[in-house]
Coordinates of C-alpha atoms in Angstrom, one line a residue:
Chain A
X5 CA -5.6 -3.2 28.3
X6 CA -2.9 -1.0 29.8
X7 CA -0.3 -2.7 27.5
X8 CA -2.4 -1.7 24.5
X9 CA -2.8 1.9 25.7
X10 CA 1.0 2.1 26.2
X11 CA 1.7 0.9 22.7
X12 CA -0.1 3.9 21.2
X13 CA 2.5 6.5 20.1
X14 CA 5.4 4.1 20.7
X15 CA 7.3 2.6 17.9
X16 CA 8.6 -1.0 17.9
X17 CA 12.0 0.1 18.9
X18 CA 10.8 1.8 22.1
X19 CA 8.6 -1.2 22.9
X20 CA 11.5 -3.7 22.4
X21 CA 13.6 -1.7 24.8
X22 CA 11.1 -2.3 27.7
X23 CA 11.8 -5.1 30.2
X24 CA 8.5 -6.9 29.3
X25 CA 9.8 -7.5 25.7
X26 CA 13.3 -8.5 26.7
X27 CA 12.8 -12.1 25.5
X28 CA 11.5 -10.9 22.1
X29 CA 14.5 -8.6 21.8
X30 CA 16.9 -11.5 22.5
X31 CA 15.4 -13.4 19.5
X32 CA 16.3 -10.7 17.0
X33 CA 19.7 -10.6 15.2
X34 CA 21.4 -7.2 14.9
X35 CA 23.2 -6.3 11.6
X36 CA 25.2 -3.3 10.4
X37 CA 25.2 -2.0 6.9
X38 CA 27.4 0.6 5.3
X39 CA 25.8 3.6 3.5
X40 CA 24.6 2.6 0.1
X41 CA 24.4 -1.2 0.8
X42 CA 21.3 -2.9 -0.7
X43 CA 20.0 -5.1 2.1
X44 CA 17.0 -6.7 0.2
X45 CA 16.4 -7.1 -3.5
X46 CA 12.9 -7.5 -5.1
X47 CA 11.3 -10.8 -4.5
X48 CA 14.1 -11.9 -2.1
X49 CA 13.5 -15.6 -1.2
X50 CA 14.2 -15.0 2.5
X51 CA 11.1 -13.8 4.4
X52 CA 12.5 -11.4 7.0
X53 CA 11.2 -8.6 9.1
X54 CA 13.5 -5.6 9.4
X55 CA 13.3 -3.0 12.2
X56 CA 15.6 0.0 11.9
X57 CA 17.6 0.5 15.1
X58 CA 19.9 3.4 13.9
X59 CA 20.3 5.2 10.6
X60 CA 18.1 5.7 7.5
X61 CA 16.8 3.2 5.0
X62 CA 15.1 3.7 1.7
X63 CA 12.5 1.4 0.2
X64 CA 12.2 1.8 -3.5
X65 CA 11.0 0.3 -6.8
X66 CA 13.4 0.3 -9.7
X67 CA 13.2 -0.6 -13.4
X68 CA 15.7 0.1 -16.1
X69 CA 17.5 2.8 -14.2
X70 CA 14.3 4.6 -13.2
X71 CA 13.6 4.6 -9.4
X72 CA 10.6 5.4 -7.3
X73 CA 10.9 5.7 -3.5
X74 CA 8.1 4.1 -1.5
X75 CA 9.3 5.0 2.0
X76 CA 12.2 6.4 3.9
X77 CA 12.5 4.5 7.2
X78 CA 14.1 5.8 10.4
X79 CA 14.6 4.2 13.9
X80 CA 11.6 2.1 14.9
X81 CA 10.2 1.7 11.4
X82 CA 9.5 -1.7 10.0
X83 CA 9.7 -3.4 6.6
X84 CA 10.0 -6.9 5.2
X85 CA 12.4 -8.6 2.7
X86 CA 9.7 -10.2 0.7
X87 CA 8.3 -7.5 -1.5
X88 CA 8.7 -6.0 -5.0
X89 CA 11.0 -3.4 -3.6
X90 CA 14.7 -2.7 -3.0
X91 CA 15.7 -1.9 0.6
X92 CA 19.0 0.1 0.9
X93 CA 20.9 1.8 3.7
X94 CA 21.0 5.6 3.0
X95 CA 23.6 6.0 5.7
X96 CA 25.5 3.6 8.0
X97 CA 22.6 1.7 9.5
X98 CA 21.9 -0.8 12.2
X99 CA 18.9 -3.1 11.9
X100 CA 17.2 -5.9 13.8
X101 CA 16.3 -8.9 11.6
X102 CA 14.0 -11.8 12.3
X103 CA 12.2 -14.4 10.1
X104 CA 8.6 -13.1 9.6
X105 CA 7.0 -16.2 11.0
X106 CA 9.1 -16.2 14.2
X107 CA 8.6 -12.4 14.6
X108 CA 4.8 -12.9 14.3
X109 CA 4.9 -15.6 17.0
X110 CA 6.8 -13.3 19.3
X111 CA 4.2 -10.5 18.8
X112 CA 1.4 -12.9 19.8
X113 CA 3.0 -13.1 23.3
X114 CA 2.9 -9.3 23.7
X115 CA -0.2 -7.2 23.0
X116 CA 1.8 -4.0 22.8
X117 CA 4.2 -5.5 20.2
X118 CA 1.4 -6.9 18.2
X119 CA -0.5 -3.6 18.1
X120 CA 2.7 -1.7 17.2
X121 CA 3.2 -4.1 14.3
X122 CA -0.4 -3.5 13.1
X123 CA 0.1 0.2 13.3
X124 CA 3.4 0.0 11.3
X125 CA 1.6 -2.1 8.6
X126 CA -1.3 0.4 8.5
X127 CA 1.2 3.3 8.1
X128 CA 3.0 1.5 5.2
X129 CA -0.4 0.9 3.6
X130 CA -1.7 4.4 3.9
X131 CA 1.6 5.7 2.7
X132 CA 1.5 3.6 -0.4
X133 CA -2.2 4.6 -1.1
X134 CA -1.2 8.2 -0.8
X135 CA 1.6 7.6 -3.3
X136 CA -0.8 6.1 -5.8
X137 CA -3.1 9.0 -5.3
X138 CA -0.3 11.6 -5.9
X139 CA 1.1 9.8 -8.9
X140 CA -2.2 9.3 -10.6
X141 CA -4.2 12.5 -9.9
X142 CA -1.6 15.2 -9.4
X143 CA 0.9 16.8 -11.7
X144 CA 4.5 17.0 -10.9
X145 CA 4.5 20.7 -9.8
X146 CA 1.8 19.9 -7.2
X147 CA 3.7 16.8 -6.0
X148 CA 6.9 18.8 -5.5
X149 CA 5.0 21.6 -3.6
X150 CA 3.1 19.0 -1.6
X151 CA 6.4 17.3 -0.7
X152 CA 7.9 20.4 0.8
X153 CA 4.7 21.5 2.4
X154 CA 4.3 18.2 4.2
X155 CA 8.0 18.1 5.3
X156 CA 7.6 21.6 6.6
X157 CA 4.4 20.7 8.5
X158 CA 6.1 17.7 10.2
X159 CA 9.7 18.8 10.6
X160 CA 9.7 22.6 10.2
X161 CA 11.6 24.6 12.9
X162 CA 10.7 28.3 13.2
X163 CA 13.7 30.3 12.2
X164 CA 14.5 33.9 11.1
X165 CA 12.4 34.6 8.0
X166 CA 10.4 31.3 7.9
X167 CA 10.4 27.6 8.7
X168 CA 13.7 25.7 8.5
X169 CA 13.3 22.2 7.2
X170 CA 16.1 19.6 7.0
X171 CA 14.7 17.1 4.6
X172 CA 18.1 15.4 4.6
X173 CA 17.8 14.3 1.0
X174 CA 19.5 15.4 -2.2
X175 CA 17.4 16.7 -5.1
X176 CA 18.1 13.4 -6.8
X177 CA 16.5 11.5 -4.0
X178 CA 13.6 13.9 -3.7
X179 CA 13.0 13.2 -7.4
X180 CA 12.6 9.5 -6.7
X181 CA 10.0 10.3 -4.0
X182 CA 7.8 12.6 -6.1
X183 CA 8.3 10.4 -9.2
X184 CA 10.2 12.6 -11.6
X185 CA 13.7 13.4 -12.8
X186 CA 16.3 15.4 -10.9
X187 CA 16.2 18.1 -13.7
X188 CA 12.5 18.6 -13.4
X189 CA 12.5 18.8 -9.6
X190 CA 15.5 21.1 -9.7
X191 CA 13.8 23.5 -12.0
X192 CA 10.6 23.5 -10.0
X193 CA 12.6 24.3 -6.8
X194 CA 14.3 27.1 -8.7
X195 CA 10.9 28.4 -9.8
X196 CA 9.7 28.4 -6.1
X197 CA 12.9 30.2 -5.1
X198 CA 12.3 32.9 -7.8
X199 CA 8.7 33.3 -6.5
X200 CA 10.0 33.8 -2.9
X201 CA 8.3 30.7 -1.6
X202 CA 11.3 28.9 -0.3
X203 CA 15.1 29.1 -0.4
X204 CA 17.7 26.3 -0.4
X205 CA 20.1 27.1 2.4
X206 CA 22.3 24.0 2.4
X207 CA 22.4 20.5 1.0
X208 CA 19.1 19.0 2.0
X209 CA 18.1 22.1 4.0
X210 CA 15.4 24.6 2.9
X211 CA 13.9 27.7 4.4
X212 CA 10.2 28.0 3.7
X213 CA 9.5 31.7 3.3
X214 CA 5.8 31.5 2.4
X215 CA 3.8 28.5 3.8
X216 CA 0.5 29.9 2.6
X217 CA 1.6 30.1 -1.0
X218 CA 3.3 26.7 -0.7
X219 CA 0.1 25.2 0.6
X220 CA -1.9 26.8 -2.2
X221 CA 0.5 25.4 -4.8
X222 CA 0.2 21.9 -3.3
X223 CA -3.6 22.0 -2.8
X224 CA -5.1 24.7 -5.0
X225 CA -8.7 23.6 -4.2
X226 CA -10.2 24.7 -0.9
X227 CA -11.6 21.9 1.2
Chain B
X17 CA 0.7 -23.3 17.2
X18 CA -2.0 -25.4 15.6
X19 CA -4.3 -22.4 15.6
X20 CA -1.7 -20.5 13.6
X21 CA -1.2 -23.3 11.1
X22 CA -4.9 -23.6 10.5
X23 CA -5.2 -19.9 9.8
X24 CA -3.0 -20.2 6.7
X25 CA -5.0 -20.4 3.6
X26 CA -8.2 -19.5 5.5
X27 CA -9.8 -16.1 5.2
X28 CA -11.4 -14.2 8.0
X29 CA -14.9 -15.3 7.0
X30 CA -14.0 -19.0 7.3
X31 CA -12.3 -18.4 10.6
X32 CA -15.2 -16.5 12.0
X33 CA -17.5 -19.4 11.1
X34 CA -15.5 -21.8 13.4
X35 CA -16.9 -22.4 16.9
X36 CA -13.7 -21.1 18.6
X37 CA -14.5 -17.6 17.2
X38 CA -18.2 -17.6 18.0
X39 CA -17.8 -14.9 20.6
X40 CA -15.9 -12.7 18.2
X41 CA -18.6 -13.2 15.5
X42 CA -21.3 -12.2 18.0
X43 CA -19.6 -8.8 18.4
X44 CA -19.8 -7.8 14.7
X45 CA -22.8 -6.1 13.2
X46 CA -24.1 -7.3 9.9
X47 CA -25.2 -4.8 7.3
X48 CA -26.7 -5.0 3.8
X49 CA -26.0 -2.6 1.0
X50 CA -27.7 -2.3 -2.4
X51 CA -25.6 -2.4 -5.6
X52 CA -24.0 1.0 -6.2
X53 CA -24.2 2.2 -2.6
X54 CA -21.1 4.0 -1.3
X55 CA -20.5 2.6 2.2
X56 CA -17.5 4.7 3.1
X57 CA -16.3 8.0 1.9
X58 CA -12.7 9.3 1.9
X59 CA -11.5 10.3 5.4
X60 CA -14.6 9.0 7.1
X61 CA -14.6 10.0 10.7
X62 CA -15.8 6.6 11.9
X63 CA -13.0 4.0 12.3
X64 CA -14.6 0.7 11.2
X65 CA -13.3 -2.6 10.0
X66 CA -15.4 -4.1 7.2
X67 CA -15.4 -7.9 6.3
X68 CA -17.2 -8.9 3.1
X69 CA -19.7 -11.7 3.9
X70 CA -21.4 -11.8 0.5
X71 CA -21.2 -9.8 -2.7
X72 CA -18.5 -7.6 -4.2
X73 CA -17.0 -4.4 -3.0
X74 CA -14.8 -1.9 -4.8
X75 CA -12.2 0.3 -3.1
X76 CA -11.2 3.3 -5.2
X77 CA -9.7 6.7 -5.3
X78 CA -11.6 9.5 -7.0
X79 CA -10.9 13.1 -8.0
X80 CA -12.9 15.4 -10.3
X81 CA -14.7 12.5 -12.1
X82 CA -11.5 10.5 -12.5
X83 CA -11.4 7.1 -10.7
X84 CA -8.7 4.6 -9.9
X85 CA -9.6 1.2 -8.3
X86 CA -7.3 0.0 -5.5
X87 CA -8.9 -3.3 -4.9
X88 CA -12.0 -5.4 -5.6
X89 CA -13.0 -7.3 -2.5
X90 CA -14.9 -10.5 -2.3
X91 CA -16.1 -12.7 0.6
X92 CA -13.6 -12.9 3.4
X93 CA -11.7 -9.8 2.3
X94 CA -11.1 -6.9 4.7
X95 CA -10.9 -3.1 4.5
X96 CA -11.4 -0.1 6.8
X97 CA -13.5 3.0 6.7
X98 CA -10.7 5.4 7.6
X99 CA -8.7 5.8 4.4
X100 CA -8.4 8.1 1.4
X101 CA -10.6 5.8 -0.6
X102 CA -14.3 5.3 -1.5
X103 CA -15.7 1.9 -0.6
X104 CA -18.8 0.9 -2.7
X105 CA -21.0 -2.1 -3.2
X106 CA -20.6 -3.5 -6.8
X107 CA -23.6 -5.8 -6.3
X108 CA -26.0 -6.4 -3.5
X109 CA -23.6 -7.0 -0.6
X110 CA -23.6 -8.1 3.0
X111 CA -20.8 -7.1 5.3
X112 CA -19.7 -7.4 8.9
X113 CA -18.7 -4.1 10.6
X114 CA -16.9 -3.5 13.8
X115 CA -15.0 -0.5 15.3
X116 CA -11.3 -1.0 14.6
X117 CA -10.2 -0.9 18.2
X118 CA -12.8 -3.4 19.3
X119 CA -12.0 -5.7 16.4
X120 CA -8.3 -5.5 17.2
X121 CA -9.1 -6.5 20.8
X122 CA -11.1 -9.5 19.6
X123 CA -8.2 -10.7 17.4
X124 CA -5.8 -10.6 20.4
X125 CA -7.9 -13.3 21.9
X126 CA -7.6 -15.6 18.9
X127 CA -4.2 -16.3 17.2
X128 CA -5.9 -17.5 14.1
X129 CA -8.0 -14.3 13.7
X130 CA -5.0 -12.1 14.4
X131 CA -2.8 -13.9 11.8
X132 CA -5.6 -13.8 9.3
X133 CA -5.9 -10.0 9.8
X134 CA -2.1 -9.6 9.4
X135 CA -2.2 -11.5 6.1
X136 CA -5.2 -9.5 4.9
X137 CA -3.2 -6.2 5.6
X138 CA -0.1 -7.7 3.9
X139 CA -2.2 -8.5 0.9
X140 CA -3.6 -5.0 0.7
X141 CA -0.1 -3.6 1.1
X142 CA 1.5 -5.7 -1.6
X143 CA -1.5 -5.0 -3.9
X144 CA -1.0 -1.2 -3.6
X145 CA 2.7 -1.5 -4.1
X146 CA 2.0 -3.5 -7.3
X147 CA -0.4 -0.8 -8.4
X148 CA 2.3 1.9 -7.8
X149 CA 4.8 -0.2 -9.9
X150 CA 2.3 -0.7 -12.7
X151 CA 1.3 3.0 -12.9
X152 CA 4.8 4.4 -12.7
X153 CA 6.8 2.0 -14.8
X154 CA 4.5 0.4 -17.4
X155 CA 2.6 1.9 -20.3
X156 CA -1.1 1.4 -20.6
X157 CA -0.9 -1.3 -23.3
X158 CA 1.3 -3.4 -21.0
X159 CA -1.0 -2.7 -18.0
X160 CA -4.1 -3.9 -19.9
X161 CA -2.3 -7.1 -21.2
X162 CA -1.0 -7.7 -17.6
X163 CA -4.5 -7.4 -16.2
X164 CA -5.9 -10.0 -18.6
X165 CA -2.9 -12.3 -18.1
X166 CA -3.2 -12.2 -14.3
X167 CA -6.9 -12.8 -14.4
X168 CA -6.4 -15.7 -16.7
X169 CA -3.7 -17.2 -14.5
X170 CA -5.9 -17.0 -11.4
X171 CA -9.4 -17.5 -12.7
X172 CA -9.0 -19.0 -16.2
X173 CA -11.1 -22.2 -16.9
X174 CA -9.9 -24.4 -19.8
X175 CA -12.5 -24.3 -22.6
X176 CA -12.8 -25.0 -26.3
X177 CA -10.1 -22.9 -28.0
X178 CA -8.5 -21.4 -24.9
X179 CA -9.0 -20.2 -21.3
X180 CA -12.3 -18.8 -20.4
X181 CA -12.1 -15.9 -17.8
X182 CA -15.1 -14.3 -16.2
X183 CA -13.6 -11.0 -14.9
X184 CA -17.0 -9.9 -14.0
X185 CA -16.3 -6.3 -14.8
X186 CA -17.4 -3.9 -17.5
X187 CA -14.7 -2.2 -19.7
X188 CA -15.5 0.9 -17.7
X189 CA -14.5 -0.7 -14.4
X190 CA -11.4 -2.4 -15.9
X191 CA -10.3 1.1 -17.0
X192 CA -10.4 2.3 -13.4
X193 CA -8.2 -0.7 -12.4
X194 CA -5.5 -0.2 -15.0
X195 CA -5.7 3.6 -14.7
X196 CA -7.0 4.8 -18.0
X197 CA -10.1 5.7 -19.9
X198 CA -12.8 3.4 -21.2
X199 CA -12.0 4.4 -24.7
X200 CA -8.4 3.5 -24.5
X201 CA -8.9 0.2 -22.8
X202 CA -11.7 -0.6 -25.3
X203 CA -9.4 0.1 -28.3
X204 CA -6.6 -2.0 -26.7
X205 CA -9.0 -4.9 -26.3
X206 CA -10.1 -4.6 -29.9
X207 CA -6.4 -4.6 -30.9
X208 CA -5.8 -7.9 -29.0
X209 CA -9.0 -9.3 -30.6
X210 CA -7.7 -8.4 -34.1
X211 CA -4.3 -10.1 -33.2
X212 CA -6.1 -13.3 -32.2
X213 CA -4.9 -13.0 -28.6
X214 CA -8.3 -12.9 -26.9
X215 CA -12.0 -12.7 -27.7
X216 CA -14.8 -11.0 -25.7
X217 CA -17.6 -13.7 -25.5
X218 CA -20.1 -12.0 -23.2
X219 CA -20.3 -9.0 -20.8
X220 CA -17.2 -9.4 -18.5
X221 CA -16.3 -12.7 -20.1
X222 CA -13.2 -13.3 -22.3
X223 CA -11.7 -16.2 -24.0
X224 CA -7.9 -16.1 -24.0
X225 CA -6.8 -17.7 -27.3
X226 CA -3.0 -17.1 -27.0
X227 CA -1.6 -17.0 -23.4
X228 CA 2.0 -16.9 -24.6
X229 CA 1.4 -13.9 -26.7
X230 CA -0.6 -12.2 -23.9
X231 CA 2.2 -12.9 -21.4
X232 CA 4.8 -11.5 -23.9
X233 CA 2.7 -8.3 -24.3
X234 CA 2.4 -7.9 -20.5
X235 CA 6.1 -8.7 -19.7
X236 CA 8.2 -8.3 -22.9
X237 CA 11.5 -8.7 -21.0
X238 CA 12.6 -12.2 -19.9
X239 CA 13.6 -12.1 -16.3

């Protein structure tokens, strides 16, 4: 079981780099995409697994000019070609590609790879259920506050006056994550700036001045 | 690879019944629940896999009296205890339960079980992405039409005058699937009855009189 234990807390990329998975790694093709390139389109016929090696990838739904982001993937994250979503490079990106069936066969030879793939699928599933919950039960002001609160919890760095968070996304892209327009999100951010809750310090960078208030905006009910 | 091939098209229940998985089956506990019983609550501390043996199970999100169904599970379907969702018996139900970690270990000894679990997770994931898409991009009249259209495609039985579909759900429950109120769904169904598109013939049973029109209501744009 030591292979399984080691797999906890490691993403697929780290596992593929270990000598025991050298054969699996040799079976994957590496591809580079320029920023903005759409790698997969909805209902792509090819059935491929994608593992991000370098860069940042956005998975999103789109209809008639309206977009909703399902996931922002970084190194070690996984997705497939065969879904309802667009998959696009947000910056210059390098990925590993492999037909789903072949990749599955590779994971059956390695407990750690197989567990890591399960965990990646589980993460995608819980992320999409969280998105359903947010869209259906919460208003947009709560969704925007919750977005910044969660980013600050995970990525916040203590700094003079508060927590510095580099969300690395324009307001436009944040709007596709919380399911609203750029205008609405922009005016909600301005509102939080006026209330002294946060401050935009650079493109994609925010200083959270009052985490308690931000948390309260995001989750007004104690529980 | 014959184990893998055999796993396609078979659900976990069928695989567990085969002699090669007798040991795995012996490790699962069987439990019975009465209709209406809530088996798992959101963020349950226990981390269990559930496989439906008999009956029908609803997975749903709930907040302040509002509910949204994520999935209706039948024999062979899988879910876990550790999610944001409620899991409840819609009728008298028998399930297999097993701690997630133990179940994962069992699947590593059987290619067919492991593949079947992957496919079950993939199905849950694509179902929840479809739900996000429907809720975000489509209005309620399209979502109700799409619900009946998809049910008719999958479960419709040719009958005098049309396709007979036993959705097996009250209007109340259909409303939690399409994300609306009973009143709204009820009036949309009445509208379709007036337009000669479908007819309610019994509780949970509908006769689809005009599939073309129903399809057009659900997906008005040719694609």
